[in-house]
mmCIF file of N, CA and C in Angstrom:
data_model
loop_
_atom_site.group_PDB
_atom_site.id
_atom_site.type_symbol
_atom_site.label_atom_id
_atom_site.label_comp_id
_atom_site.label_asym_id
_atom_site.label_seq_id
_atom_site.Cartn_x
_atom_site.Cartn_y
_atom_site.Cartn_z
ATOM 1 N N UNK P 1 -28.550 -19.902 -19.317
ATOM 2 C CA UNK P 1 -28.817 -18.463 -19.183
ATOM 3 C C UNK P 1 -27.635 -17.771 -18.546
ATOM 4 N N UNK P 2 -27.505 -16.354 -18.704
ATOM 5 C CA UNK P 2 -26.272 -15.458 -18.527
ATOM 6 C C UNK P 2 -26.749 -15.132 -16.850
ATOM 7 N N UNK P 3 -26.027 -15.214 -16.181
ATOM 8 C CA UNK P 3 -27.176 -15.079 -14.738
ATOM 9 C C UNK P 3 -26.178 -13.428 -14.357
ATOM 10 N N UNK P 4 -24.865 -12.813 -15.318
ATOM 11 C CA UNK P 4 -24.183 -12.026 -15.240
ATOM 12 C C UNK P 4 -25.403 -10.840 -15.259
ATOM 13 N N UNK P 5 -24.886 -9.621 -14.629
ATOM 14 C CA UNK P 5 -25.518 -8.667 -14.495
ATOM 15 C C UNK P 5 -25.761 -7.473 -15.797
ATOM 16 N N UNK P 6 -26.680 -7.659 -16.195
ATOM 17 C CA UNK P 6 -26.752 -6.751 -17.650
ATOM 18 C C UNK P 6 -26.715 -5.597 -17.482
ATOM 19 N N UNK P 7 -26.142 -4.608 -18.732
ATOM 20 C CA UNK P 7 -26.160 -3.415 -18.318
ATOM 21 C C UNK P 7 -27.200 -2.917 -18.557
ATOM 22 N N UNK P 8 -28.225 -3.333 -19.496
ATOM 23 C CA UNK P 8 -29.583 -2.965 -19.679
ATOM 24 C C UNK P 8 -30.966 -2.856 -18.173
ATOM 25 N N UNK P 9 -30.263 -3.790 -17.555
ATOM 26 C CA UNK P 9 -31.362 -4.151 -16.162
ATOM 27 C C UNK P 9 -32.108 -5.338 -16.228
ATOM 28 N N UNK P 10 -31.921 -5.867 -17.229
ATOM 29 C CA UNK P 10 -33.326 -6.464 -17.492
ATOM 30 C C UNK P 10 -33.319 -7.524 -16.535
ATOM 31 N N UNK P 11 -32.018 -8.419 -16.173
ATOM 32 C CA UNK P 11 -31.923 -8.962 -15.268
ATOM 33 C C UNK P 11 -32.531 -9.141 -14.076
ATOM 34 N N UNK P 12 -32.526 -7.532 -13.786
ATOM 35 C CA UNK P 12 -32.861 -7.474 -12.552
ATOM 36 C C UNK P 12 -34.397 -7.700 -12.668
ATOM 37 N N UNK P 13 -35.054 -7.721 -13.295
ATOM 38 C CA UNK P 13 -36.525 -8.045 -13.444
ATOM 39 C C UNK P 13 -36.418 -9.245 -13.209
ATOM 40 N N UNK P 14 -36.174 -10.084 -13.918
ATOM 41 C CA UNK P 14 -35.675 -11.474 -13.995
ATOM 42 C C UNK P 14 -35.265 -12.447 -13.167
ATOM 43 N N UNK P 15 -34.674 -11.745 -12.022
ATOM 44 C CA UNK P 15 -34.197 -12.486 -10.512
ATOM 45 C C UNK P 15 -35.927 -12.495 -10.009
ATOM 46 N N UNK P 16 -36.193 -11.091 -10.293
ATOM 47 C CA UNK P 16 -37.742 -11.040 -9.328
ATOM 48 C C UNK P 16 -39.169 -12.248 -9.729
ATOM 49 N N UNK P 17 -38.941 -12.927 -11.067
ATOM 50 C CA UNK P 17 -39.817 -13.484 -11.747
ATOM 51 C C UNK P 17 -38.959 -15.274 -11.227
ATOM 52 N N UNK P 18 -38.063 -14.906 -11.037
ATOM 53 C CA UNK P 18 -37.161 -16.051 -10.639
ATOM 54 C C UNK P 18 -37.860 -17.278 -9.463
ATOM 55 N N UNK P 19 -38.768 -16.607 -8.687
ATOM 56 C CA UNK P 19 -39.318 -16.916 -7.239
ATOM 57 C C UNK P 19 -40.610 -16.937 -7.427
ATOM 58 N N UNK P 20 -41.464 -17.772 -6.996
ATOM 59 C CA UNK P 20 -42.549 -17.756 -6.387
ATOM 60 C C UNK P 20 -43.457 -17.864 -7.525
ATOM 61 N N UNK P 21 -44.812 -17.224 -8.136
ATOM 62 C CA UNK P 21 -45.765 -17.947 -9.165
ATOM 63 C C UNK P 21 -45.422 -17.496 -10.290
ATOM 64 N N UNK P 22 -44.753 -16.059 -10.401
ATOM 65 C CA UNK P 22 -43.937 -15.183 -11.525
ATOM 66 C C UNK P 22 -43.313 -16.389 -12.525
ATOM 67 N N UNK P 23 -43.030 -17.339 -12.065
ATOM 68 C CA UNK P 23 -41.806 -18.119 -12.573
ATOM 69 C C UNK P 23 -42.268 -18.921 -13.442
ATOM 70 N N UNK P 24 -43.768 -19.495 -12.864
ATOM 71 C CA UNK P 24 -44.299 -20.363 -13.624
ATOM 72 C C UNK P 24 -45.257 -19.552 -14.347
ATOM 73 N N UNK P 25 -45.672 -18.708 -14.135
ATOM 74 C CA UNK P 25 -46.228 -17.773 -15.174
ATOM 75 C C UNK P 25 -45.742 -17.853 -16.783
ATOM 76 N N UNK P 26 -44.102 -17.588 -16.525
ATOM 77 C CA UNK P 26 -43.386 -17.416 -17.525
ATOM 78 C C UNK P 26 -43.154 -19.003 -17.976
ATOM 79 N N UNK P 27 -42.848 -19.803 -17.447
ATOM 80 C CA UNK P 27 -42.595 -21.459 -17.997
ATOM 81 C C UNK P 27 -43.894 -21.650 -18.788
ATOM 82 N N UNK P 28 -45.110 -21.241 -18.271
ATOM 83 C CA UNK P 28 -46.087 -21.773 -19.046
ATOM 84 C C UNK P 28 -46.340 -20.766 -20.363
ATOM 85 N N UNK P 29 -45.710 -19.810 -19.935
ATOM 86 C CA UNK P 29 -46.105 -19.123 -21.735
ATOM 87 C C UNK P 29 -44.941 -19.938 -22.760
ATOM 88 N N UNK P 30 -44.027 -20.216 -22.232
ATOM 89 C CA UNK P 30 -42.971 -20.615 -23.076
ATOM 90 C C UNK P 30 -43.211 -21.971 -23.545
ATOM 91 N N UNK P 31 -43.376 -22.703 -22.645
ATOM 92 C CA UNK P 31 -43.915 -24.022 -23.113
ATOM 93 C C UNK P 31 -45.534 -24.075 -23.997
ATOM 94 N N UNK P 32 -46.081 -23.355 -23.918
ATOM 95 C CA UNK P 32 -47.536 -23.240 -24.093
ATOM 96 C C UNK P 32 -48.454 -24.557 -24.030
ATOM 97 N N UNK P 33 -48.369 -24.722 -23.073
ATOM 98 C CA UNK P 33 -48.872 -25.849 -22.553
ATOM 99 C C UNK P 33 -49.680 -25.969 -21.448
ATOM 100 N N UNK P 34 -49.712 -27.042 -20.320
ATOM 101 C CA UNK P 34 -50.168 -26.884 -18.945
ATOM 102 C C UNK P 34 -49.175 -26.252 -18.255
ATOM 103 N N UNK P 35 -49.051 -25.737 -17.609
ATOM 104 C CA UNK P 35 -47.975 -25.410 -16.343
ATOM 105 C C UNK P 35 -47.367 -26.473 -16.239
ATOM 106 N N UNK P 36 -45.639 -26.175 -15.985
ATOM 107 C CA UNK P 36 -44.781 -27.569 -15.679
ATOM 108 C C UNK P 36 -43.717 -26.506 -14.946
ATOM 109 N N UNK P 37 -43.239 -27.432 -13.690
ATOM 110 C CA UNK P 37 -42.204 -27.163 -12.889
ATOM 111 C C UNK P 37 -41.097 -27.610 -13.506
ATOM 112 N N UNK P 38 -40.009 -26.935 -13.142
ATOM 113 C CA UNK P 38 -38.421 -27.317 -13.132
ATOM 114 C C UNK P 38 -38.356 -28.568 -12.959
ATOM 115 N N UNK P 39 -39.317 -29.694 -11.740
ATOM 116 C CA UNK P 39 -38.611 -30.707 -11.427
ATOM 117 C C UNK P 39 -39.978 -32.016 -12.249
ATOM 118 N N UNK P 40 -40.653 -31.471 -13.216
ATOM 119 C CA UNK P 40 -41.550 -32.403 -13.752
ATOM 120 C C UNK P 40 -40.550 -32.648 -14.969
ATOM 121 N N UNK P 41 -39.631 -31.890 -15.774
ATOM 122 C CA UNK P 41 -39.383 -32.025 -16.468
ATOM 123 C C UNK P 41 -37.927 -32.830 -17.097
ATOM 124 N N UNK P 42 -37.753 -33.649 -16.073
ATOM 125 C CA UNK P 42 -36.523 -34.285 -15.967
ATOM 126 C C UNK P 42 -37.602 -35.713 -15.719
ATOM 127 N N UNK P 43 -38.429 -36.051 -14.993
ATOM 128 C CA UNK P 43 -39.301 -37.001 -14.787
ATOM 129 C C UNK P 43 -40.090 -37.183 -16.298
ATOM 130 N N UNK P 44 -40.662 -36.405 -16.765
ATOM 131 C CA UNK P 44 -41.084 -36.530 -18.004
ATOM 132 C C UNK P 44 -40.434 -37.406 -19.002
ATOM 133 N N UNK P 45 -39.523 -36.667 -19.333
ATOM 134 C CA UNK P 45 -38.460 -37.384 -20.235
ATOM 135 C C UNK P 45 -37.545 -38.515 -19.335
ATOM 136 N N UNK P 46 -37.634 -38.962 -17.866
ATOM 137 C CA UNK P 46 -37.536 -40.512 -17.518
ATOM 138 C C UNK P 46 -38.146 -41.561 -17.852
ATOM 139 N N UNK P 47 -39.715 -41.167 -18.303
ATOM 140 C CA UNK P 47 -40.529 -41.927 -18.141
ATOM 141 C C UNK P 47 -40.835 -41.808 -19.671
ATOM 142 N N UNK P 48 -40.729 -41.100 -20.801
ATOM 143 C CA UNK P 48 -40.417 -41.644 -22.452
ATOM 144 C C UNK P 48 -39.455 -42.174 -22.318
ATOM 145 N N UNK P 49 -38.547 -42.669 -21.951
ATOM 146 C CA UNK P 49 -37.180 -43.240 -21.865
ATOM 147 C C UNK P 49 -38.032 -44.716 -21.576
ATOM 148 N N UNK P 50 -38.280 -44.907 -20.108
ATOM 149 C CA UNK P 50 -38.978 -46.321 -20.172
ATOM 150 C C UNK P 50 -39.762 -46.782 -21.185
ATOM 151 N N UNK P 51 -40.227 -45.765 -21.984
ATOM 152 C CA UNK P 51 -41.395 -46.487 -22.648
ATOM 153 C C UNK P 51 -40.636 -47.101 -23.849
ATOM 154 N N UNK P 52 -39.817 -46.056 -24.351
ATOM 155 C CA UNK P 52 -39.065 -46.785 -25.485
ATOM 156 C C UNK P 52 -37.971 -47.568 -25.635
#
């Protein structure tokens, strides 16, 4: 992601969603799934790695 300052703003929304439940709000629409943190998702794909 561009973490540069847009001239549109939108950014600045974006820092604010950055923190706290906002964040995972947005991870879980994107994933559409269960809710997953930043740090499940490096563990996830450790553990298909073992399996295969």
């Amino acid at each position: 992601e561009n973490l540069a300052p847009s001239p549109f703003g939108k950014k600045k929304k974006n820092s604010k969603a950055n923190s706290g439940p906002q964040a995972r709000k947005g991870e879980e629409k994107i994933n559409g799934l269960r809710p997953t943190t930043n740090q499940d998702v490096p563990r996830v794909k450790a553990e298909q790695r073992g399996t295969e």
